[in-house]
Amino acid sequence: MQLWGEVLSIGSVSFLFLALALALGFEFVNGFHDTANAVATVIYTNTLRPNVAVVWSGIWNLIGVLTSTGAVAYGIIALLPVELVINIGSSAGFAMVFALLLSAIIWNLGTWYLGLPASSSHTLIGSIMGVGLANSMMSPGHVFGEGVNWGQAKNIGLSLIVSPLVGFFCAALLLLLAKALIKRPELYASPEKDKAPPLWIRGILVLTCTGVSFAHGSNDGQKGMGLLMLILIGVVPGAFALRMSTDEMAIHRISSESQLVTAAFQHAASTVAPIPPDPVSDVSSYLKEGGSAKTGVPYSALAELNQTVSLKLSNIRTFADLSGPDRRSLRTDVFLVGEGLGKLIKSKQVTDTATLKAFSDYKADLDALTKYIPIWVKCAVALALGLGTMIGWKRIVVTVGEKIGKAHLTYAQGASAELVAMCTIGAADYFGLPVSTTHVLSSGVAGTMLANHSGLQTKTLRNLLLAWVLTLPVCIFLGATLFSGGLFVILKVLR
């Protein structure tokens, strides 16, 4: 069967559509699991009818996905083991994709059924860590835990821990500030049953709901984009390994830059080292956690890979001039050189200002070749996220609206929690970090309840905390188990 200009076997086509369906299924579940938080306040304050609220939120989730940058998508991918990312089309790569998606969907559906606002970000990250740990344990010669990018995991973990605290305290402070500055009693009253608030309050709440929905789409929607791209690159590398729309001028500019960077690599080598027997393996080892301490910077290997990039780019006008296998191998070289440059820059091993600028500019151009999201992928994810928002919202909305505080959510509390959530998620999106809409908004509601002396339902908070604590270890276990089982089935049963 021919797809995107490549001839695929029936087995490959079946895997492709099954994997794409699972990835979109994950975003669909994410829609009614996470985005329900955005509509809880407008529904429970009678600002919008439930059917109008979820459709409105779904539309703004869609817009958020379509306008997203892709930084979060590739921030998530950076957690994956390097060898699985560059060999995504291998048996281990296929097993990884299924393990990530199935474990994330299982936990999200379970917590949704119980009405617990758990985090899809935590879920996916736990699954990725489980796959990385299992891969390091099963690969010969690997140290246990080596398959996880612990530096990136620490950054993402910190954002997931800090963001709920920001939501709790900032929402509480914002409510207290509003009480001190805005002397309008109707803003702090509990909604009357089936009665809409005054028009100006409705406008504020619709605006904050819109902002949270947009921010959620631009942040959470990118997780599905990253997974979809991994699947497409693995099964149809000729069409998706590189940004095929790159023009001739950009290709020649990158080719010229690569020659300068190769010379810098060769100059930085302490000795004129021979060509390494396996530069891909050398750079992959360097990119792993602690790789620089073990091997030092593999300048010779980076120079060799970069020279290959330069040679391939110097003889073409577009990527269509390369064969499918050549595009895939070029992507591997480009990815490794780009990530190697990123680690060099981040570790501050480059001190010369001119060299640092050349490395940074070159890395940005290399990233543009491999870290991209086609518009149709954004549309597919946006549609799945939007449909999920419109269908399964009620269980989570009931928890956020009725079970966190002992009193009914007031207009000011809802607006404060959503305004803080919108700003927190937007900031995380700017820095390319995934955060949990669920945790930020739920903790924001709890903060406003505490600040308003409304009281908190300890049973609900205990359940939320339990879900928050269990998500990572459970998903690590699920990811590791499903990856190991999937790899066994692929290698031993389906072979």
XYZ file of C-alpha atoms in Angstrom:
495
model
C 0.000 0.000 0.000
C 1.327 3.454 -0.903
C 1.147 6.246 1.690
C 2.901 9.633 1.501
C 4.973 8.414 -1.434
C 6.233 5.247 0.319
C 5.224 1.654 -0.296
C 4.302 -0.012 3.018
C 3.403 -3.568 3.872
C -0.064 -4.371 5.205
C 1.508 -5.021 8.615
C 3.180 -1.597 8.674
C -0.029 0.131 7.586
C -1.991 -1.716 10.279
C 0.546 -0.698 12.931
C 0.518 2.889 11.690
C -3.252 3.305 11.917
C -3.501 1.470 15.238
C -0.740 3.625 16.748
C -2.255 6.831 15.366
C -5.661 5.831 16.744
C -4.127 5.207 20.188
C -2.295 8.553 20.134
C -5.475 10.401 19.205
C -7.339 8.316 21.794
C -4.914 9.549 24.429
C -5.697 13.155 23.450
C -9.441 12.379 23.408
C -9.228 11.074 26.989
C -7.036 14.047 27.875
C -9.839 16.292 26.598
C -12.552 15.093 28.942
C -10.106 14.357 31.771
C -8.113 17.600 31.918
C -10.144 20.186 30.048
C -13.160 19.530 32.247
C -11.338 21.633 34.824
C -11.628 24.669 32.563
C -15.429 24.481 32.378
C -16.095 23.605 36.030
C -16.256 27.223 37.191
C -18.521 28.541 34.418
C -20.900 25.603 34.846
C -21.116 25.767 38.639
C -21.591 29.540 38.661
C -24.401 29.260 36.046
C -22.370 31.473 33.715
C -22.837 29.103 30.784
C -25.049 26.082 30.244
C -23.012 22.839 30.305
C -23.470 22.066 26.599
C -22.475 25.611 25.608
C -19.504 25.625 28.022
C -17.954 22.391 26.771
C -18.374 23.349 23.112
C -16.840 26.777 23.789
C -13.952 25.210 25.723
C -13.432 22.623 22.982
C -13.172 25.350 20.333
C -10.527 27.253 22.325
C -8.609 24.059 23.018
C -8.543 23.552 19.266
C -7.260 27.105 18.683
C -4.612 26.625 21.388
C -3.336 23.459 19.716
C -3.225 25.068 16.274
C -1.193 28.052 17.495
C 1.253 26.061 19.663
C 4.979 26.098 18.939
C 5.872 22.423 19.434
C 8.425 23.183 22.178
C 6.534 21.125 24.773
C 6.125 18.238 22.316
C 9.879 17.874 21.857
C 10.527 18.610 25.535
C 8.559 15.435 26.295
C 10.441 13.483 23.608
C 13.740 14.593 25.194
C 12.864 12.302 28.129
C 12.993 9.211 25.922
C 16.124 7.060 25.609
C 18.320 8.405 22.796
C 18.747 4.998 21.160
C 14.964 4.516 20.934
C 14.396 7.984 19.474
C 16.952 7.530 16.686
C 15.755 3.945 16.039
C 12.043 4.600 16.403
C 11.285 2.282 13.496
C 12.819 -0.715 15.289
C 10.929 -3.369 17.256
C 11.911 -1.647 20.512
C 10.683 1.679 19.123
C 7.283 0.218 18.242
C 6.999 -1.455 21.653
C 7.851 1.880 23.283
C 5.078 3.744 21.452
C 2.418 1.201 22.425
C 3.624 1.053 26.031
C 3.511 4.840 26.416
C 0.058 5.209 24.949
C -1.610 2.215 26.619
C -0.264 2.930 30.106
C -1.281 6.608 29.875
C -4.781 5.762 28.628
C -5.322 3.057 31.284
C -4.436 5.354 34.197
C -6.341 8.339 32.798
C -9.495 6.283 32.264
C -9.216 4.757 35.741
C -8.875 8.090 37.536
C -11.601 9.638 35.359
C -13.998 6.830 36.251
C -13.374 7.565 39.935
C -13.859 11.286 39.312
C -10.285 12.117 40.349
C -8.586 15.042 38.554
C -5.243 13.304 37.957
C -2.575 14.726 35.655
C -2.145 13.552 32.066
C 1.331 15.132 32.144
C 2.333 13.070 35.172
C 0.824 10.014 33.510
C 2.781 10.335 30.281
C 6.050 11.257 31.993
C 5.756 8.275 34.347
C 5.168 5.988 31.366
C 8.224 7.410 29.586
C 10.395 6.860 32.662
C 9.109 3.277 32.948
C 10.043 2.587 29.325
C 13.497 4.131 29.858
C 14.162 2.051 32.978
C 12.981 -1.163 31.328
C 15.066 -0.451 28.233
C 18.214 0.109 30.300
C 17.586 -3.101 32.233
C 17.020 -5.202 29.102
C 19.819 -3.776 26.925
C 23.163 -5.589 27.215
C 25.970 -3.499 28.672
C 23.640 -0.762 29.928
C 23.529 0.490 33.495
C 20.076 0.416 35.122
C 18.503 3.868 34.904
C 20.815 5.008 32.117
C 17.904 5.114 29.679
C 16.220 8.044 31.429
C 17.230 11.642 30.777
C 17.349 12.517 34.472
C 18.309 16.136 33.859
C 15.211 16.756 31.730
C 13.116 14.640 34.120
C 14.252 16.850 37.000
C 13.274 20.040 35.159
C 9.870 18.686 34.186
C 9.297 17.138 37.618
C 10.095 20.460 39.256
C 7.570 22.249 37.049
C 4.912 19.655 37.925
C 5.611 20.025 41.661
C 5.877 23.819 41.753
C 2.902 24.626 39.508
C 0.199 23.334 41.947
C 1.817 25.322 44.759
C 1.770 28.400 42.531
C -1.891 27.708 41.773
C -2.816 27.314 45.451
C -1.054 30.355 46.886
C -1.466 32.736 43.952
C -5.197 32.025 43.634
C -5.626 32.589 47.383
C -3.676 35.858 47.236
C -5.553 37.009 44.132
C -8.897 36.437 45.868
C -7.775 38.396 48.933
C -6.469 41.182 46.675
C -9.783 41.304 44.796
C -11.678 41.578 48.095
C -9.487 44.496 49.136
C -9.761 46.380 45.833
C -13.121 45.454 44.274
C -15.982 46.373 46.602
C -18.795 44.621 44.736
C -20.632 42.189 47.070
C -22.240 40.296 44.186
C -18.782 39.127 43.063
C -18.254 37.212 46.311
C -21.733 35.713 46.610
C -22.596 32.082 45.976
C -24.589 31.600 42.755
C -28.332 31.185 43.043
C -29.724 27.978 41.616
C -30.378 28.191 37.874
C -29.781 31.956 37.890
C -27.036 33.504 35.778
C -24.720 36.080 37.388
C -24.668 39.753 36.330
C -23.416 40.346 32.808
C -20.039 41.818 33.844
C -19.297 38.795 36.047
C -20.315 36.437 33.257
C -17.896 38.247 30.957
C -15.014 37.789 33.422
C -15.732 34.077 33.942
C -16.142 33.367 30.228
C -12.845 35.165 29.601
C -10.958 33.121 32.224
C -12.539 29.867 30.978
C -11.442 30.808 27.455
C -7.910 31.536 28.645
C -7.558 28.227 30.516
C -8.949 26.273 27.554
C -6.576 28.003 25.123
C -3.570 27.508 27.438
C -4.486 23.853 27.985
C -4.680 23.236 24.254
C -1.362 24.953 23.580
C 0.397 22.940 26.350
C -1.298 19.570 26.790
C -2.140 19.163 23.123
C 1.554 19.106 22.289
C 2.088 15.792 24.086
C -0.062 14.057 21.487
C 1.725 15.892 18.683
C 5.108 14.601 19.840
C 3.846 11.018 20.002
C 2.199 11.269 16.588
C 5.443 12.519 15.073
C 7.395 9.639 16.619
C 4.952 7.190 15.047
C 5.078 8.834 11.621
C 8.878 9.094 11.637
C 9.154 5.430 12.633
C 6.774 4.023 10.006
C 7.058 6.545 7.161
C 10.538 8.069 7.579
C 10.861 9.102 3.959
C 7.992 11.562 4.364
C 8.411 12.748 7.963
C 12.032 12.274 9.064
C 12.853 15.801 7.845
C 10.854 18.940 7.156
C 10.270 18.349 3.450
C 9.185 21.951 2.821
C 12.683 23.293 3.611
C 13.742 25.437 0.659
C 17.029 25.401 -1.275
C 18.322 28.602 0.333
C 17.879 27.204 3.855
C 19.561 23.924 2.917
C 22.600 25.698 1.459
C 22.818 28.012 4.491
C 22.855 25.028 6.848
C 25.443 23.300 4.666
C 27.739 26.347 4.915
C 27.215 26.579 8.672
C 27.990 22.895 9.084
C 31.429 23.292 7.512
C 32.337 26.039 9.987
C 31.055 24.005 12.926
C 32.970 20.907 11.773
C 36.163 22.970 11.754
C 35.368 24.156 15.304
C 34.839 20.560 16.438
C 38.120 19.449 14.917
C 39.947 22.387 16.487
C 38.424 21.635 19.899
C 39.689 18.047 19.875
C 42.723 17.767 22.159
C 44.543 15.580 19.641
C 44.064 14.745 16.010
C 41.994 11.692 16.801
C 41.316 9.057 14.175
C 37.810 8.738 12.762
C 35.786 6.924 15.457
C 34.557 3.472 14.414
C 30.975 4.264 15.500
C 30.331 8.020 15.827
C 26.576 7.460 16.317
C 27.224 5.279 19.353
C 29.828 7.718 20.731
C 27.498 10.718 20.550
C 24.537 8.697 21.854
C 26.585 7.687 24.894
C 27.585 11.311 25.457
C 23.936 12.425 25.400
C 22.938 10.035 28.165
C 22.845 11.226 31.749
C 26.416 11.349 33.015
C 27.781 10.649 29.538
C 30.157 13.616 29.542
C 31.718 12.489 32.835
C 32.413 9.026 31.414
C 33.664 9.829 27.939
C 34.253 13.572 27.747
C 32.985 15.546 24.771
C 33.280 13.341 21.636
C 34.464 16.134 19.345
C 35.834 13.715 16.737
C 32.544 11.819 16.549
C 30.570 15.075 16.325
C 32.899 16.286 13.569
C 32.451 13.042 11.633
C 28.638 13.143 11.886
C 28.551 16.819 11.009
C 30.798 16.283 8.011
C 28.321 13.695 6.763
C 25.513 16.223 7.174
C 27.504 18.796 5.225
C 28.251 16.396 2.361
C 24.617 15.280 2.020
C 23.268 18.828 2.075
C 25.836 20.248 -0.323
C 24.641 18.113 -3.246
C 20.876 18.639 -3.057
C 18.348 21.399 -3.648
C 15.467 19.850 -1.687
C 15.121 16.797 0.529
C 13.127 15.151 -2.263
C 16.510 14.661 -3.999
C 17.440 12.133 -1.285
C 16.170 8.566 -1.118
C 13.982 7.488 1.803
C 16.798 5.650 3.631
C 19.130 8.642 3.111
C 16.552 10.982 4.681
C 16.283 8.721 7.688
C 20.050 8.454 8.170
C 20.394 12.224 7.677
C 17.768 12.801 10.362
C 19.760 10.631 12.782
C 22.940 12.637 12.113
C 21.125 15.978 12.349
C 19.367 14.967 15.567
C 22.545 13.767 17.264
C 24.621 16.789 16.231
C 21.852 19.156 17.334
C 21.430 17.461 20.726
C 25.214 17.314 21.155
C 25.462 21.041 20.499
C 22.638 21.641 22.960
C 24.461 19.736 25.699
C 27.715 21.559 24.937
C 25.996 24.944 25.173
C 24.018 24.070 28.308
C 27.072 22.735 30.134
C 28.913 26.013 29.338
C 31.861 24.171 27.807
C 32.024 26.701 24.993
C 33.471 29.993 26.250
C 34.380 31.826 23.047
C 31.548 34.246 22.194
C 31.796 33.870 18.415
C 31.909 30.063 18.616
C 28.976 30.015 21.043
C 26.877 32.116 18.672
C 27.810 29.915 15.704
C 26.859 26.788 17.660
C 23.564 28.300 18.849
C 22.546 29.498 15.375
C 23.469 26.163 13.819
C 21.539 24.203 16.459
C 18.448 26.346 15.830
C 18.675 25.615 12.091
C 19.164 21.875 12.682
C 16.210 21.766 15.080
C 14.056 23.390 12.410
C 14.730 20.366 10.166
C 13.631 17.686 12.654
C 11.506 19.374 15.346
C 8.450 20.412 13.419
C 4.724 19.635 13.510
C 2.739 19.431 10.227
C -0.499 21.416 10.288
C -2.638 18.302 9.718
C -1.123 16.685 12.841
C -2.075 19.781 14.841
C -5.605 19.637 13.392
C -6.023 15.935 14.231
C -4.853 16.455 17.825
C -6.990 19.580 18.173
C -10.075 17.711 16.956
C -9.477 14.778 19.325
C -8.894 17.117 22.275
C -11.951 19.215 21.426
C -14.242 16.198 20.998
C -13.031 14.728 24.267
C -13.843 17.984 26.033
C -17.398 17.911 24.699
C -18.189 14.317 25.649
C -16.827 13.126 29.012
C -16.538 16.272 31.137
C -19.108 15.665 33.887
C -17.285 13.428 36.395
C -14.308 15.764 36.843
C -16.496 18.884 36.831
C -18.547 17.523 39.745
C -15.378 16.925 41.782
C -13.941 20.407 41.118
C -17.244 22.231 41.511
C -18.731 20.435 44.530
C -16.221 18.300 46.385
C -13.114 20.422 47.015
C -14.666 23.070 49.265
C -17.441 22.769 51.823
C -19.240 25.800 50.388
C -20.398 26.490 46.831
C -17.817 28.045 44.514
C -18.311 31.828 44.292
C -17.772 33.942 41.200
C -14.585 35.508 42.543
C -13.157 32.128 43.541
C -13.769 30.667 40.096
C -12.258 33.683 38.325
C -9.192 33.763 40.625
C -8.437 30.048 40.191
C -8.829 30.182 36.403
C -6.824 33.394 35.957
C -3.889 31.908 37.868
C -4.167 28.611 35.950
C -4.238 30.444 32.627
C -1.104 32.467 33.437
C 0.797 29.494 34.929
C 0.120 27.212 31.965
C 0.921 30.007 29.499
C 4.283 30.641 31.188
C 5.116 26.921 31.147
C 4.235 26.763 27.452
C 6.623 29.655 26.756
C 9.495 27.780 28.454
C 8.611 24.466 26.783
C 7.653 22.714 30.050
C 4.574 20.516 30.477
C 2.393 21.288 33.498
C -0.819 19.790 34.783
C -3.939 21.837 34.105
C -5.713 19.558 36.572
C -3.345 20.196 39.440
C -2.964 23.936 38.859
C -6.699 24.583 38.690
C -7.745 22.152 41.427
C -5.126 23.565 43.791
C -6.240 27.075 42.807
C -9.827 26.266 43.788
C -8.571 24.812 47.094
C -6.511 27.956 47.714
C -9.509 30.224 47.200
C -11.614 28.053 49.532
C -8.982 28.397 52.238
C -8.607 32.155 51.710
C -12.399 32.579 51.806
C -12.702 30.496 55.012
C -15.096 28.232 53.125
C -13.529 25.058 54.468
C -12.020 22.123 52.565
C -13.356 18.598 52.195
C -10.496 16.530 53.560
C -11.715 13.306 51.946
C -11.547 14.829 48.467
C -8.165 16.425 49.134
C -6.858 13.111 50.442
C -8.036 11.339 47.285
C -6.527 14.040 45.071
C -3.218 13.841 46.917
C -3.265 10.043 46.703
C -3.852 10.188 42.940
C -1.069 12.774 42.626
C 1.388 10.623 44.605
C 0.487 7.326 42.912
C 0.422 8.539 39.311
C 4.180 8.474 38.724
C 5.013 5.100 40.350
C 1.958 3.366 38.875
C 2.665 4.696 35.378
C 6.369 3.852 35.672
C 5.338 0.277 36.484
C 2.739 0.181 33.687
C 5.165 1.663 31.145
C 7.957 -0.759 32.060
C 5.637 -3.791 32.085
C 3.904 -2.983 28.806
C 7.214 -2.162 27.088
C 8.797 -5.444 28.207
C 5.687 -7.429 27.267
C 5.283 -5.638 23.949
C 8.919 -6.210 23.007
C 8.597 -9.897 23.857
C 5.467 -10.233 21.692
C 7.081 -8.402 18.740
C 10.377 -10.337 18.903
C 9.156 -13.796 19.892
C 5.508 -14.132 18.862
C 5.048 -11.950 15.767
C 8.501 -12.568 14.320
